[in-house]
CSV table of C-alpha atoms in Angstrom, one decimal:
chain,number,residue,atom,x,y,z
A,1,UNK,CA,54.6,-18.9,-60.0
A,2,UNK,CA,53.8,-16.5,-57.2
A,3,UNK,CA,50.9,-14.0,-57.3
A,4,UNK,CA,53.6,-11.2,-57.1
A,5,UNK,CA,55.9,-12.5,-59.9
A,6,UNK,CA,52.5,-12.8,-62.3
A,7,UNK,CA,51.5,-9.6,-61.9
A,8,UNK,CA,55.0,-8.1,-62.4
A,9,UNK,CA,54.5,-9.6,-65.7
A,10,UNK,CA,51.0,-8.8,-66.8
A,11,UNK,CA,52.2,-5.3,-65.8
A,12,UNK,CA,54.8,-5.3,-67.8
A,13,UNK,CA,55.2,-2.5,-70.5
A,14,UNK,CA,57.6,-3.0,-73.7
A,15,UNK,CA,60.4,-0.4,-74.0
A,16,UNK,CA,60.3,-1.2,-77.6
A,17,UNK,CA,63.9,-0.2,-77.8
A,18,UNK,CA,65.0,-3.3,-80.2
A,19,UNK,CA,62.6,-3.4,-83.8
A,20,UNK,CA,60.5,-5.9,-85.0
A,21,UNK,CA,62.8,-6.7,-87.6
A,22,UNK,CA,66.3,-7.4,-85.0
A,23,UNK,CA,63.7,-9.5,-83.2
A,24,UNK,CA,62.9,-11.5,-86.0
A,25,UNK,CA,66.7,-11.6,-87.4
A,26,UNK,CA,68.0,-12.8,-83.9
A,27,UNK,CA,65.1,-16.1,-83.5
A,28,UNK,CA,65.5,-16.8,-87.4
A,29,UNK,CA,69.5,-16.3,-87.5
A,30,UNK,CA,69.6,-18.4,-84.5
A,31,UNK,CA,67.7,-21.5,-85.3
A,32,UNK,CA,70.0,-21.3,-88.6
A,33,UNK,CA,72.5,-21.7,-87.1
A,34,UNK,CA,71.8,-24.7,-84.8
A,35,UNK,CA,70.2,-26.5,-88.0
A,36,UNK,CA,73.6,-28.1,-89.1
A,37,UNK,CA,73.4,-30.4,-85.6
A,38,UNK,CA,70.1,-32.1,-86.3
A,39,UNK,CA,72.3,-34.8,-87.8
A,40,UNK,CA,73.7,-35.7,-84.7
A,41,UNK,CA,70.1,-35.2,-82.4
A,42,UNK,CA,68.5,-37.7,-85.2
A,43,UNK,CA,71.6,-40.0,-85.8
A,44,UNK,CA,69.9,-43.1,-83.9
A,45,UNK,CA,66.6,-42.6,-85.4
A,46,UNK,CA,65.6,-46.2,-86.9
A,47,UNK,CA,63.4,-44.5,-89.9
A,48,UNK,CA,63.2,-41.1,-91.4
A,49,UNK,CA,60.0,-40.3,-90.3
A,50,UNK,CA,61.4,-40.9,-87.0
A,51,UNK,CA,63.8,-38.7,-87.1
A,52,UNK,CA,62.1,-35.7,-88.2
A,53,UNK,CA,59.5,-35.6,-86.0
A,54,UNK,CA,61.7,-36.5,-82.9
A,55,UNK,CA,63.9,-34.1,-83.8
A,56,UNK,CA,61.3,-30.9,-84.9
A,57,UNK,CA,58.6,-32.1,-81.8
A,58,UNK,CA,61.0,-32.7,-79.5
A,59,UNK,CA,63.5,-29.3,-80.1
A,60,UNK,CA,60.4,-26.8,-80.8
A,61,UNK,CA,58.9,-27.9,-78.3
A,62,UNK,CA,61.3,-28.3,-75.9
A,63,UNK,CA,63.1,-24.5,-77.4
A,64,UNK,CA,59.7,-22.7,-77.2
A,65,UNK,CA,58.9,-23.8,-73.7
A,66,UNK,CA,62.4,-22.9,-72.7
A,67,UNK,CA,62.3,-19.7,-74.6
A,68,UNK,CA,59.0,-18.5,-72.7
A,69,UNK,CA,60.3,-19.3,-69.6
A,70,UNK,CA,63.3,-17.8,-69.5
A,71,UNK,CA,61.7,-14.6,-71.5
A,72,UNK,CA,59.3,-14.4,-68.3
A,73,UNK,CA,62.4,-15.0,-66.2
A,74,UNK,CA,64.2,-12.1,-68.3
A,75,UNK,CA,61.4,-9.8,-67.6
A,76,UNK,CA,61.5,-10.4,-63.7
A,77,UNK,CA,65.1,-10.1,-62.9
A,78,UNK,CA,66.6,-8.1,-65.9
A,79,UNK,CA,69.1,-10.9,-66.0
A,80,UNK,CA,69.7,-13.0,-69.2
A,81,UNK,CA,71.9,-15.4,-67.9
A,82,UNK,CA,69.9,-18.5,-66.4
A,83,UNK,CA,72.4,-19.1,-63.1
A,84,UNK,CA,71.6,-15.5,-62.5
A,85,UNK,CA,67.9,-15.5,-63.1
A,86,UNK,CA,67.6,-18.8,-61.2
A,87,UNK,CA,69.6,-17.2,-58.1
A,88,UNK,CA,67.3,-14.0,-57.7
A,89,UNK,CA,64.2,-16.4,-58.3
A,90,UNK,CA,65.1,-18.8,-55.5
A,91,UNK,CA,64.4,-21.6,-58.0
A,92,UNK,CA,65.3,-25.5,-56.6
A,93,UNK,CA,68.4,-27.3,-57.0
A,94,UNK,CA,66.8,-29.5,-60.1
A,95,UNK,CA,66.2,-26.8,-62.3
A,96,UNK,CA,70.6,-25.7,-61.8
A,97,UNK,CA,70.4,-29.9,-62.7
A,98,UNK,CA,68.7,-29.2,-65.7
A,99,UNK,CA,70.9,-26.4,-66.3
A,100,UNK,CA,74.1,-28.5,-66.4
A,101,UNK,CA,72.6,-31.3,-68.4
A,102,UNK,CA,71.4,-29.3,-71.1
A,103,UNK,CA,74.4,-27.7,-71.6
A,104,UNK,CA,76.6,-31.3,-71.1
A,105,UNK,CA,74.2,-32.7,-73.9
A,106,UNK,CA,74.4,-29.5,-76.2
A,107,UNK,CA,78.5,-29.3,-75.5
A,108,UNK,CA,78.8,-33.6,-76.5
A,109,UNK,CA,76.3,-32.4,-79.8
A,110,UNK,CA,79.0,-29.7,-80.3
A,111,UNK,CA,82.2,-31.4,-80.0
A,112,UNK,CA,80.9,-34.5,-81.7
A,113,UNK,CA,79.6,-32.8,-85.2
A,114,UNK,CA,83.1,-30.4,-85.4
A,115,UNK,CA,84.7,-33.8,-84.5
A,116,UNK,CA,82.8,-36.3,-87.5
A,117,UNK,CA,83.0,-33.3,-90.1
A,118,UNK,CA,86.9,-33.2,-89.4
A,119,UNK,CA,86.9,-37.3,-89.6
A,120,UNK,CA,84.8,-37.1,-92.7
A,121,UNK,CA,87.9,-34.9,-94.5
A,122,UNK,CA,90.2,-36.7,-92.8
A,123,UNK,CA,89.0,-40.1,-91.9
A,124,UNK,CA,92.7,-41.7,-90.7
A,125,UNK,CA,92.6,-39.1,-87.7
A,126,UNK,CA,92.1,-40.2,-84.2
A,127,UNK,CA,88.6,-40.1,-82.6
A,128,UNK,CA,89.5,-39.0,-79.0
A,129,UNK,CA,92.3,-36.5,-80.9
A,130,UNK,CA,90.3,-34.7,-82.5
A,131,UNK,CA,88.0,-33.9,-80.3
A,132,UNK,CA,90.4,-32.7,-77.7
A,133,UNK,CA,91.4,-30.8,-81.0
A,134,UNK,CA,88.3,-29.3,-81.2
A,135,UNK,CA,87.4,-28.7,-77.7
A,136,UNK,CA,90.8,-27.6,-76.1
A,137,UNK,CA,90.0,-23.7,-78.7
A,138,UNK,CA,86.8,-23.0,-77.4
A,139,UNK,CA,87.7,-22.8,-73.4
A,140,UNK,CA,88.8,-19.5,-73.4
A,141,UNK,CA,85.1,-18.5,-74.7
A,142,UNK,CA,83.5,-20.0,-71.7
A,143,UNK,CA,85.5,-17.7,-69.2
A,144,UNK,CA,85.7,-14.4,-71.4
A,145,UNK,CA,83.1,-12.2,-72.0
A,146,UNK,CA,79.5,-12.7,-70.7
A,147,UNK,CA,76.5,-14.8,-72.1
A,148,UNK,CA,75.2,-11.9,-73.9
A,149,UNK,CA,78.3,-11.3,-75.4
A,150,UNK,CA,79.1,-14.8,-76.8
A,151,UNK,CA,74.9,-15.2,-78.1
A,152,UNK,CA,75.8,-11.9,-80.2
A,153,UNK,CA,79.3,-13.8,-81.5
A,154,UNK,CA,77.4,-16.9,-82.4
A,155,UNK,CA,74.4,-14.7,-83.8
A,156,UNK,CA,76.6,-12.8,-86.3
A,157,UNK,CA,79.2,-14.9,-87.5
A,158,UNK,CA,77.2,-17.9,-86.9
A,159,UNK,CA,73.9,-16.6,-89.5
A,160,UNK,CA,76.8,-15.3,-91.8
A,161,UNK,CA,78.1,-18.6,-92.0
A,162,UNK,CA,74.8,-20.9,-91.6
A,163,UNK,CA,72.5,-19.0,-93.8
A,164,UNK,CA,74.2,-19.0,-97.2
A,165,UNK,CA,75.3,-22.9,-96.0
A,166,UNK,CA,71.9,-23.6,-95.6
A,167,UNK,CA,70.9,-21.7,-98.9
A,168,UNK,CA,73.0,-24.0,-101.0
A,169,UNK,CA,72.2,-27.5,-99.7
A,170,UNK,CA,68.8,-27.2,-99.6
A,171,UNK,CA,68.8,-25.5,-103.6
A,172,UNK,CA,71.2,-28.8,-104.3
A,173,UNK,CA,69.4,-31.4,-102.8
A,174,UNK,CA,65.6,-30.6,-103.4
A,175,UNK,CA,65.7,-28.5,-106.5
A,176,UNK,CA,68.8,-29.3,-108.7
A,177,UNK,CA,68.8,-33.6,-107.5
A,178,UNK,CA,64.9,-33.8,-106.9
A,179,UNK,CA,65.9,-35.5,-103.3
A,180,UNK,CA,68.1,-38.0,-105.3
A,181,UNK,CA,71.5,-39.2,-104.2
A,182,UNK,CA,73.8,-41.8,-105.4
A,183,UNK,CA,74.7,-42.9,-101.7
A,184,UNK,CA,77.1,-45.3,-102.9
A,185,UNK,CA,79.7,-42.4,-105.2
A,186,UNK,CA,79.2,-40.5,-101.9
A,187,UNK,CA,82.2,-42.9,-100.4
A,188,UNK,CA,84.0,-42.9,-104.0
A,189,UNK,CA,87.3,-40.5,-103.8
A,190,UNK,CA,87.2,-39.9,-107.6
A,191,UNK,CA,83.5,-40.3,-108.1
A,192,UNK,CA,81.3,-37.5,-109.5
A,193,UNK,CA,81.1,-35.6,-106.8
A,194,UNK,CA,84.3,-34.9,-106.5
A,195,UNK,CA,83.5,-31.8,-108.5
A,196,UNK,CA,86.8,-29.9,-109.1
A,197,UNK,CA,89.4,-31.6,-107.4
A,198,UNK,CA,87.3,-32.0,-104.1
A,199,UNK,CA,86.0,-28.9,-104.2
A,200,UNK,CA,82.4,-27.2,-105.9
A,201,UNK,CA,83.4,-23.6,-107.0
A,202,UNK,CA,80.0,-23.3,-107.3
A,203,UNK,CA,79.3,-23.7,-103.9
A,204,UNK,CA,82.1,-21.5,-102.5
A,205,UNK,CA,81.1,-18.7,-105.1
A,206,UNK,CA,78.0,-18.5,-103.4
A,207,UNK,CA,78.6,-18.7,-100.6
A,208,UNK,CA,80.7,-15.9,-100.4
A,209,UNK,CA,78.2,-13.5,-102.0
A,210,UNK,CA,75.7,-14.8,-99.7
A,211,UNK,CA,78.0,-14.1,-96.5
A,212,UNK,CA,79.0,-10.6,-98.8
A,213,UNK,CA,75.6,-9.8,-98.4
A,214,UNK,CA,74.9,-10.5,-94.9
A,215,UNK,CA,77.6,-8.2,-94.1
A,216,UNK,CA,76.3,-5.1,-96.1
A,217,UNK,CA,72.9,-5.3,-94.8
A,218,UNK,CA,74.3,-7.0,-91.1
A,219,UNK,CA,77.6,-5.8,-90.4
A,220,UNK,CA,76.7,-2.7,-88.3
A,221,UNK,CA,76.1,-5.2,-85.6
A,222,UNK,CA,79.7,-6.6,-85.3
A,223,UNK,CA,80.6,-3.2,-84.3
A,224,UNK,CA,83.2,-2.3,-86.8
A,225,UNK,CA,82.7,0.5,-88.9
A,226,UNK,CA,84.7,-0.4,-92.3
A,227,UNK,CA,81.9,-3.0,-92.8
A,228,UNK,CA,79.2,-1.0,-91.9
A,229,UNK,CA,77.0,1.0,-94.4
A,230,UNK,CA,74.5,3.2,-93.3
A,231,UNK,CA,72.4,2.3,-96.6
A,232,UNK,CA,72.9,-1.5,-95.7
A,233,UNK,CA,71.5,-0.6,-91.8
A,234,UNK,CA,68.0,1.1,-94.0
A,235,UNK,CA,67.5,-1.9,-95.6
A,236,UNK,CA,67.8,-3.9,-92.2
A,237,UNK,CA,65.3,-2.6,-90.8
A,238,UNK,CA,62.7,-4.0,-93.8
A,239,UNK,CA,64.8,-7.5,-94.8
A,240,UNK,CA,67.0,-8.2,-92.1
A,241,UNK,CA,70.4,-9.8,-93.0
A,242,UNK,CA,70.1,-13.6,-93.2
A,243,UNK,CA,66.7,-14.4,-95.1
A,244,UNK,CA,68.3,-11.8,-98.3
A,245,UNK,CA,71.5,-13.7,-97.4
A,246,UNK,CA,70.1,-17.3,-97.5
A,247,UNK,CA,67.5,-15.5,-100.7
A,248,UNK,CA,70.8,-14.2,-102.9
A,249,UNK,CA,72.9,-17.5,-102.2
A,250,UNK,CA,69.8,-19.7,-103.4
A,251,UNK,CA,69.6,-18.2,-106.4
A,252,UNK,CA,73.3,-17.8,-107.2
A,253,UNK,CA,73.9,-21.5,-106.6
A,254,UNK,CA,70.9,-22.7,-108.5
A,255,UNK,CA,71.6,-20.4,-111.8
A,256,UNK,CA,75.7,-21.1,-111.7
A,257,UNK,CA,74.9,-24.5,-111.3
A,258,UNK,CA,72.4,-25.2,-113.9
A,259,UNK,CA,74.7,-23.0,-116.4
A,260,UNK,CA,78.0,-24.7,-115.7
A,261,UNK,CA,78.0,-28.0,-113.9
A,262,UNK,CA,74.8,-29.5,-115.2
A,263,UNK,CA,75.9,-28.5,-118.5
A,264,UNK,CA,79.6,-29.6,-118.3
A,265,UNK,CA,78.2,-32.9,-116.0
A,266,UNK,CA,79.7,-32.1,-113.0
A,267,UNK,CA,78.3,-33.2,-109.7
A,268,UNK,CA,75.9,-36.2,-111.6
A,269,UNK,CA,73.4,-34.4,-111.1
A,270,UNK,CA,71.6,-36.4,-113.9
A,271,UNK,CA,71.5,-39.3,-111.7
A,272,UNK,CA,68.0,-41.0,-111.8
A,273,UNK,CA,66.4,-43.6,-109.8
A,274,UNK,CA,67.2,-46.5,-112.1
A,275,UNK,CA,70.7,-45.9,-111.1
A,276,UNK,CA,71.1,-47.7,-108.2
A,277,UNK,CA,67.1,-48.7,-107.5
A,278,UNK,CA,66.4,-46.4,-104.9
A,279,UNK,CA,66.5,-42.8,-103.1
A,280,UNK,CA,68.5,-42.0,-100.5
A,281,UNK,CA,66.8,-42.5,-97.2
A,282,UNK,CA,63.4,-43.6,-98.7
A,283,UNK,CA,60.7,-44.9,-96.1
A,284,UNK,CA,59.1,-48.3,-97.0
């Protein structure tokens, strides 16, 4: 960094046009959202140890790092794209390398989760179909609209999405199962968790309020005023939109299902270690 460049930035003064709170809504909303692809980052792991600290060392690490430079980067050149900031910077031709391999790898993490969730519903699919299924929709993003634009479309429907999701399997698997699964009725068609014909109301129930609530206290920001409520924006600026989100959908899934589907013994969740002599994933 040149002598110029660091004292642009220890000169720099904060506009303080964007609260606290958004700040906080936009880092928390956005790690939510990439949390469902830690499967695929961790997927060759050997033990579960492994996989957790890879994954949480090597991404916060790696995202912090990132995130400071290219905050620092931000503040230099007013750009928020990185082929733009990289340009005015004179940077070398291995950071653009680095550039295109991070987003090959993050594309290939993409495609391949959307493609193993669609195989996991329909598992007599072809690989290399569905894929091209999956990735042939999302080209038009990449030449429409700006970077800016497409991290507010992933921030907002993303969180909406991500946060109640996120709500409702963790509630499931470390409060209502005590981190116990019976890994072989996972592969049983009609086993118990089946539910209701394939489906856990339960789980839909919630998450709709959860994504209801994100848009009262959220939906200002996707710019369309018949989901916007100028009591919902108040609140905003003290909770935020996808903590109360993640908050309300925790606590619908875990009363609902400890009212109706442990009672009525839907989803085994009585299943106990004896079952099948061990916990799913267990270290030795």
């Amino acid at each position: 960094m040149s002598a110029e460049n660091l004292a642009a930035l220890l000169s720099f003064k904060a506009t303080r046009e964007t609260s606290w709170v958004f700040a906080f809504e936009a880092i928390f909303a956005y790690a939510v959202v990439w949390l469902q692809y830690i499967g695929s980052w961790n997927r060759m792991a050997k033990t579960e140890r492994g996989g957790v600290w890879g994954t949480y060392i090597g991404l916060a690490l790696a995202g912090m790092l990132l995130g400071i430079v290219g905050g620092m980067a931000t503040i230099l050149t007013g750009e928020v794209d990185p082929t733009q900031w990289m340009l005015e910077l004179n940077l070398s031709v291995m950071a653009f390398i680095c550039i295109i391999a991070g987003t090959i790898t993050t594309i290939t993490i993409l495609i391949y989760s959307g493609a193993m969730s669609l195989l996991t519903v329909f598992p007599n699919l072809n690989f290399r179909i569905v894929t091209v299924f999956i990735a042939l929709p999302a080209l038009p993003f990449i030449f429409i609209g700006s970077l800016r634009e497409a991290f507010d479309f992933i921030l907002i429907f993303g969180a909406m999405l991500a946060g109640p999701y996120w709500a409702i399997i963790l509630i499931d698997y470390f409060l209502l199962r005590k981190q116990k699964i019976n890994v072989k009725a996972c592969f049983e068609k009609e086993g118990p968790y089946k539910y209701f014909k394939g489906f856990n109301p339960v789980a839909i129930f919630s998450q709709i309020v959860g994504m209801i609530v994100w848009l009262f206290l959220g939906g200002w920001m996707t710019g369309f005023t018949f989901i916007t409520s100028s009591f919902g924006m108040t609140l905003f600026n003290g909770l935020g939109a996808t903590f109360p989100a993640i908050i309300v959908s925790a606590l619908v899934y875990y009363g609902l299902t400890k009212l109706f589907l442990k009672k009525y013994n839907f989803g085994d969740y009585g299943y106990s270690k004896k079952s099948l002599g061990g916990v799913l994933n267990e270290d030795k």
